[in-house]
mmCIF file of C-alpha atoms in Angstrom:
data_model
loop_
_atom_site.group_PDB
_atom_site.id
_atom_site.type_symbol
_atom_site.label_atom_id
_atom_site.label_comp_id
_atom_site.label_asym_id
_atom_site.label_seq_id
_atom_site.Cartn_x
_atom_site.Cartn_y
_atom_site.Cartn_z
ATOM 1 C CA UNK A 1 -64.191 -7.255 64.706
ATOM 2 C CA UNK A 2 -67.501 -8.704 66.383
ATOM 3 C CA UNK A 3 -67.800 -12.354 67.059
ATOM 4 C CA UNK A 4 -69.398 -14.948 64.584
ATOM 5 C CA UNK A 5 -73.393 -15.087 64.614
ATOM 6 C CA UNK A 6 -72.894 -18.575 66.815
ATOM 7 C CA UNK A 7 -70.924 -17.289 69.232
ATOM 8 C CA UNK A 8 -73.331 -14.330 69.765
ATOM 9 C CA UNK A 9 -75.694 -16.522 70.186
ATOM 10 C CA UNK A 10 -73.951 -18.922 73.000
ATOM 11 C CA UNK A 11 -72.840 -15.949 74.357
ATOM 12 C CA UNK A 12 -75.728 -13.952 75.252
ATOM 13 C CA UNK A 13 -78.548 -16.923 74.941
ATOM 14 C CA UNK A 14 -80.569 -16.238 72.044
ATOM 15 C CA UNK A 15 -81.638 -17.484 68.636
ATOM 16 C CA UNK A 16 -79.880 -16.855 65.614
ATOM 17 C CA UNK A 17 -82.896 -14.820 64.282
ATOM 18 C CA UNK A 18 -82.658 -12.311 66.936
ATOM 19 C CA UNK A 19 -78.986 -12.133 66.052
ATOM 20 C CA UNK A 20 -79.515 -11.367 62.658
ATOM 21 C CA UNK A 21 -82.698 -9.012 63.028
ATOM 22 C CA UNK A 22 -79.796 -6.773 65.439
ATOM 23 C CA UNK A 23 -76.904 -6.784 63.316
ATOM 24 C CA UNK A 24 -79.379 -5.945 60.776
ATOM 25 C CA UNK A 25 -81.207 -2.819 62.403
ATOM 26 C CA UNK A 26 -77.198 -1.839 63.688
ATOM 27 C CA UNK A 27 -75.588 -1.932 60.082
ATOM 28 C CA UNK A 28 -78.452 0.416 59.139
ATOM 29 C CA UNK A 29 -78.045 2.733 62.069
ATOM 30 C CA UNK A 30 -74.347 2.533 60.758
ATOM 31 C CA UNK A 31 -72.404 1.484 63.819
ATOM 32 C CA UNK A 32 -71.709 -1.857 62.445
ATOM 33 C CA UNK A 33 -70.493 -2.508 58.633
ATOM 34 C CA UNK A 34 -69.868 -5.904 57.143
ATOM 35 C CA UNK A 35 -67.583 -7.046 54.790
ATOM 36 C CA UNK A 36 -67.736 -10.070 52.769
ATOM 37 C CA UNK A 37 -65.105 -12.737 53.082
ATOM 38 C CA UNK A 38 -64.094 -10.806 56.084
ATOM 39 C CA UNK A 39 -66.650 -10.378 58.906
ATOM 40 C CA UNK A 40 -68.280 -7.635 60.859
ATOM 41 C CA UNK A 41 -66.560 -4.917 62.466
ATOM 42 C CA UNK A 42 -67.369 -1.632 64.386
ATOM 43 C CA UNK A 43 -67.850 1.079 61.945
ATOM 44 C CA UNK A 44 -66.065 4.095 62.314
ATOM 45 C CA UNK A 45 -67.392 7.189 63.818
ATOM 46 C CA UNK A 46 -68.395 9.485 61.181
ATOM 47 C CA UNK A 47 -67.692 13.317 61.420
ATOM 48 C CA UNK A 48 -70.924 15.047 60.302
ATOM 49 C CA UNK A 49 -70.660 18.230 59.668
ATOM 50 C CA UNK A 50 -72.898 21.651 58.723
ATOM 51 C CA UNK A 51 -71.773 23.834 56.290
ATOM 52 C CA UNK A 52 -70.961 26.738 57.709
ATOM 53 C CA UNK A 53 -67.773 28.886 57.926
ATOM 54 C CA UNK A 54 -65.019 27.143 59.940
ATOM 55 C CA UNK A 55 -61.569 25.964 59.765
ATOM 56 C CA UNK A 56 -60.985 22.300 60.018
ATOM 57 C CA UNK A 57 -59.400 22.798 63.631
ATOM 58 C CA UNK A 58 -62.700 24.252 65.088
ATOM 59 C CA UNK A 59 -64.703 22.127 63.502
ATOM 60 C CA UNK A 60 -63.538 18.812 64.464
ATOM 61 C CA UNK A 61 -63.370 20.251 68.033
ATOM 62 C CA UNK A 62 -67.195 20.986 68.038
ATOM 63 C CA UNK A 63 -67.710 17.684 67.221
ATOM 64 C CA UNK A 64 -65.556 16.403 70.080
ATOM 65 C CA UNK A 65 -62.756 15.762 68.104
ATOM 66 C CA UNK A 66 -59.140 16.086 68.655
ATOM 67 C CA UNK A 67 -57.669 17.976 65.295
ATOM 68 C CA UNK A 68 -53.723 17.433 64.268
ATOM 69 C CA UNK A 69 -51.925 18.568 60.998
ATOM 70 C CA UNK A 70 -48.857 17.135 58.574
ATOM 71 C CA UNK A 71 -47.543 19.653 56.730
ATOM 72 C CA UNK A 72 -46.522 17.742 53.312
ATOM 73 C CA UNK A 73 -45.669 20.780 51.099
ATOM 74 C CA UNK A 74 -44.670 24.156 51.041
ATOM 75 C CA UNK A 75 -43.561 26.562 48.357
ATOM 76 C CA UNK A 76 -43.094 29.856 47.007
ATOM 77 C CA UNK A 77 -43.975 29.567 43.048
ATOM 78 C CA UNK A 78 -45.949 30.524 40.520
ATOM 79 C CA UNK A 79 -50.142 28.653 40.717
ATOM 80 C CA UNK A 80 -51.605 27.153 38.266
ATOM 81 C CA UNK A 81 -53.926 29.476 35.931
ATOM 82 C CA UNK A 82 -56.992 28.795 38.202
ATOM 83 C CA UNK A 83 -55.766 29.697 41.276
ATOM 84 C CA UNK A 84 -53.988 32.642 40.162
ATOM 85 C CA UNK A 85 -57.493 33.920 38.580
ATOM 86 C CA UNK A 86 -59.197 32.716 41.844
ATOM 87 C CA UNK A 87 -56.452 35.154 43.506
ATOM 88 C CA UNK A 88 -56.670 37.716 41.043
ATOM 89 C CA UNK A 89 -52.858 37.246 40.394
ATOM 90 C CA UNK A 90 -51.408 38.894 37.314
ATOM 91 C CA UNK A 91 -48.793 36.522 34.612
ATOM 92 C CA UNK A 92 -46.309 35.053 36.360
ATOM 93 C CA UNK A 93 -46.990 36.289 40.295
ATOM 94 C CA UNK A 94 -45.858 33.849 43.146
ATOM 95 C CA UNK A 95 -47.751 32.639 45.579
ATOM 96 C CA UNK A 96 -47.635 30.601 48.631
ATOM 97 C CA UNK A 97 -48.407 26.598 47.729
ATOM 98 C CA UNK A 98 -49.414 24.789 50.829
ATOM 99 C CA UNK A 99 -50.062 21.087 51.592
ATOM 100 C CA UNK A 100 -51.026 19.498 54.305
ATOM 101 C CA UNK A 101 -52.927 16.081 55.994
ATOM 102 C CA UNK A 102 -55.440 16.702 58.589
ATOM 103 C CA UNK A 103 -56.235 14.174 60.983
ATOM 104 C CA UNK A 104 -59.061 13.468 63.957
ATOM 105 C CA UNK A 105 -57.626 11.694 66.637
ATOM 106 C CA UNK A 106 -55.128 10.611 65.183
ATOM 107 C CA UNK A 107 -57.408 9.202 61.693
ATOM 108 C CA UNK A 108 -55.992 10.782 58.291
ATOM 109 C CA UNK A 109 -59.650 12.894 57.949
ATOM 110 C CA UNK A 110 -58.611 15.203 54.354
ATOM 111 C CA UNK A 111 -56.204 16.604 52.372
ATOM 112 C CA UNK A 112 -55.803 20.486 52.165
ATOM 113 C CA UNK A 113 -53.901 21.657 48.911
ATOM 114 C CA UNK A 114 -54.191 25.790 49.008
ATOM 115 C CA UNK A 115 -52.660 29.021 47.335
ATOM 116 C CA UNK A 116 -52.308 31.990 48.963
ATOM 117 C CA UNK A 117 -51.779 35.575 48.333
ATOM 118 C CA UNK A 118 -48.632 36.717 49.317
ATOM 119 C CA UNK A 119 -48.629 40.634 49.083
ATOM 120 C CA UNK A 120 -51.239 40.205 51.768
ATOM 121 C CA UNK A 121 -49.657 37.219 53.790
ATOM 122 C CA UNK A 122 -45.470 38.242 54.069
ATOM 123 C CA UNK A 123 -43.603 35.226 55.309
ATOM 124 C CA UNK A 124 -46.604 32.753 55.689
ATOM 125 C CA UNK A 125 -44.557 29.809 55.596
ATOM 126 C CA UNK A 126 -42.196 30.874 58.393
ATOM 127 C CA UNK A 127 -45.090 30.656 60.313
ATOM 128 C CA UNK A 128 -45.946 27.198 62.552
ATOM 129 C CA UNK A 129 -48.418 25.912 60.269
ATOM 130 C CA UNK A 130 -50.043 22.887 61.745
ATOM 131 C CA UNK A 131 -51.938 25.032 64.103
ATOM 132 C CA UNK A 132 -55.542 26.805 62.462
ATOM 133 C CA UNK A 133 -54.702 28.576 59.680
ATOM 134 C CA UNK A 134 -57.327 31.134 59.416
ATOM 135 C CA UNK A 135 -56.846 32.069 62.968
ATOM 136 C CA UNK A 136 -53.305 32.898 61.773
ATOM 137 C CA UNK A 137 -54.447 34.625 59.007
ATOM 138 C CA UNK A 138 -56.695 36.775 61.638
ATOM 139 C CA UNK A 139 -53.950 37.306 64.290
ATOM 140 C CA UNK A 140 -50.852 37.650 62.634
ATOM 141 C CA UNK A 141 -52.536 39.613 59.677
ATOM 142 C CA UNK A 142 -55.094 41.152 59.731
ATOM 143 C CA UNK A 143 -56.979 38.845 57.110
ATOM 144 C CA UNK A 144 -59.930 37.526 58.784
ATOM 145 C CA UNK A 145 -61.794 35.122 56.764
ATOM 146 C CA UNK A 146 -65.381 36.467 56.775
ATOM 147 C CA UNK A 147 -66.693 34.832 53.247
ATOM 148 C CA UNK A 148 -66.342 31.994 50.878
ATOM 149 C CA UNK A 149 -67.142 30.482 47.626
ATOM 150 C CA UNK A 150 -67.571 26.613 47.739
ATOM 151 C CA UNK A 151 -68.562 23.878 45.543
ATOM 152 C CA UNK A 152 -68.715 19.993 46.220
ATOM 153 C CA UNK A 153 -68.105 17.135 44.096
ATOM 154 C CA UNK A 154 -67.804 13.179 44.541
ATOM 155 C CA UNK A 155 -64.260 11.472 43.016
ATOM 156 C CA UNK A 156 -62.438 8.310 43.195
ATOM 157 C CA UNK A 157 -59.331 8.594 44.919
ATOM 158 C CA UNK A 158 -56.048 8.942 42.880
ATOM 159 C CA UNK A 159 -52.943 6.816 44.364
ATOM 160 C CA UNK A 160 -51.407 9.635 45.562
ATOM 161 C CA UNK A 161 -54.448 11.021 47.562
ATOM 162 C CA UNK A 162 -54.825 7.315 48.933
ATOM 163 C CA UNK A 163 -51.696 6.878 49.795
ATOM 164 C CA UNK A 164 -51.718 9.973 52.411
ATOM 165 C CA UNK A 165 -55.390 9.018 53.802
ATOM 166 C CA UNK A 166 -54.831 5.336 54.112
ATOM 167 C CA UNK A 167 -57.190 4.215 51.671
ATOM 168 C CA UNK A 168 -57.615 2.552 48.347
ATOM 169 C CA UNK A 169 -57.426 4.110 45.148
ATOM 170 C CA UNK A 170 -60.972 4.285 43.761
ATOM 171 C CA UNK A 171 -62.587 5.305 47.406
ATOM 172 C CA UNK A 172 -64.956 7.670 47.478
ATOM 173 C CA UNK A 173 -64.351 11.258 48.455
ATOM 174 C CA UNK A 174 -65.805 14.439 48.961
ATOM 175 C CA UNK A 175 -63.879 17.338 47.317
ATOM 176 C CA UNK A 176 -63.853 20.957 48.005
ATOM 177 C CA UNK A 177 -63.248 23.799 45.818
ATOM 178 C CA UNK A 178 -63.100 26.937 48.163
ATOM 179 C CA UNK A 179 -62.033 30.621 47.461
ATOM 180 C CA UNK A 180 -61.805 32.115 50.866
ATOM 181 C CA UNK A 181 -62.010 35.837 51.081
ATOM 182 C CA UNK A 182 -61.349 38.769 53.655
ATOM 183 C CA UNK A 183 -62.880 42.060 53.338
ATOM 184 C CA UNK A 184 -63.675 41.285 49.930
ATOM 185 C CA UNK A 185 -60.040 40.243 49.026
ATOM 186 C CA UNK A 186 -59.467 36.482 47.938
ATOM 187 C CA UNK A 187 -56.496 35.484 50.277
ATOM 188 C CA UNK A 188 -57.131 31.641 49.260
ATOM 189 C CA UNK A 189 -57.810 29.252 46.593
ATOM 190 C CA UNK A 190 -57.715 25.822 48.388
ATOM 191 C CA UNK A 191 -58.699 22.115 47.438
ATOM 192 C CA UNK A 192 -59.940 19.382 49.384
ATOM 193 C CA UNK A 193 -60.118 16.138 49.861
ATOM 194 C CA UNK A 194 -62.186 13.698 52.832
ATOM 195 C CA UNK A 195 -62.738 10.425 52.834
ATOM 196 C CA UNK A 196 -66.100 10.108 51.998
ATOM 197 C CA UNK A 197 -66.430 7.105 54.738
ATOM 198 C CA UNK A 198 -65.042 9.736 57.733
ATOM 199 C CA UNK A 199 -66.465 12.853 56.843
ATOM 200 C CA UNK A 200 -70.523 13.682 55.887
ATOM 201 C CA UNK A 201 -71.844 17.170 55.331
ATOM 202 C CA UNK A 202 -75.453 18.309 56.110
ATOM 203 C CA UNK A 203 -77.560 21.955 55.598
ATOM 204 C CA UNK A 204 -80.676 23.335 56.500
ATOM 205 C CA UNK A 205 -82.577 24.005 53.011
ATOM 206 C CA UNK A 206 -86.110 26.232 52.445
ATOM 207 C CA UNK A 207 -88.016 27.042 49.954
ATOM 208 C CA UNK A 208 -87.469 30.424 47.862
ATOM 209 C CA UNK A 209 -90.254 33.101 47.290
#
C-alpha cells in the first residue's frame, strides 16, 4: 500500500497537484491501482503473453517467471460428450481426467482441467505431473504437440474456480478451450482458466488478400 497523498507530499516536498497528476499518469501505465474505501497499492505484475504454441511452464519462464503446479485431480473415467468427440473417443471409452493449479512465483496464475487419450498415453498419471506436461508427452511418448485448436472467451468466476485462484466469485477471467494435437492425432481436450487481472494475451494481426 502507498502512503496517503499528504504524506507524499511532506515526504518528497511537493504540491498535492503534482501528487495527483503522478498517481494519475502511474494508474494508467498500470503499476499503481486504487481502490475505493481502501487506498492505493502496487499493482501486480501482469504476465503478457503471445499466442503462440507453449506449455504454461515455458512460457512463464520466458517471461522471467518462476512456474509451479498443484495437482488437484486425477482420474481414469469416462469424459464428458465434448471431450470424448474432441478425442475422437467412441461410447463409453476412458480417458485420463487431469486437474491442476498453476502458479508464477508462487501467485495462483490458472486452472488447467484436461482429457487425455489413453491408448496413446499408457500410465499418464503414474507419471510426476507437476513438471511440463507436453514435454512429457514428447519424451516419455512420443506425442509431441506440434498443433492446436483454441478459442477464447471472457467469464465470471464460479466459487469453485475462485476458491483455487484466490479470488472473488464474479472476477473476470480468460478461458481457454484447446484441442492439442500430435501428428494429426488429438491427444488433449483441455480447459482453462486465468485470472484476467494476472494474465493478458497479445498477437500480431495483418490484413488478408
Amino acid at each position: 500500500m502507498l502512503p496517503s497523498e499528504r504524506q507524499l507530499c511532506d515526504d518528497y516536498r511537493v504540491s498535492r497537484m503534482t501528487v495527483r497528476e503522478v498517481l494519475g499518469q502511474l494508474e494508467s501505465e498500470g503499476v499503481i491501482t486504487r481502490i475505493p474505501g481502501k487506498g492505493t497499492f502496487v499493482a501486480e505484475r501482469v504476465a503478457r503473453s503471445r499466442l503462440h504454441m507453449a506449455s504454461f511452464t515455458d512460457d512463464m519462464r520466458r517471461l522471467g517467471r518462476t512456474p509451479s503446479t498443484v495437482v488437484l485431480h486425477t482420474d481414469y473415467v469416462v469424459p464428458p460428450p465434448a471431450s470424448a468427440s474432441a478425442l475422437g473417443l467412441t461410447a463409453n471409452t476412458k480417458a485420463y481426467h487431469l486437474v491442476r493449479l498453476r502458479l508464477a512465483d508462487g501467485l495462483p496464475m490458472s486452472i488447467d482441467d484436461g482429457w487425455y487419450r489413453a491408448d496413446l498415453l499408457p500410465e499418464l498419471l503414474d507419471h510426476e505431473l507437476t513438471q511440463s506436461l507436453y514435454a512429457l508427452l514428447s519424451r516419455e511418448y512420443d506425442c509431441p504437440i506440434d498443433r492446436a485448436e483454441q478459442s477464447v472467451r471472457a467469464v465470471a468466476a464460479d466459487e469453485r474456480h475462485a476458491g483455487w485462484l484466490g479470488t472473488e466469485t464474479g472476477s473476470p477471467l480468460l478461458a481457454f478451450d484447446r484441442i492439442s494435437y500430435s501428428r494429426d492425432r488429438a491427444v488433449e481436450h483441455a480447459q482453462s482458466w486465468y485470472r484476467a487481472d494476472r494474465y493478458q494475451v497479445y498477437m500480431t494481426v495483418s490484413a488478408e488478400d
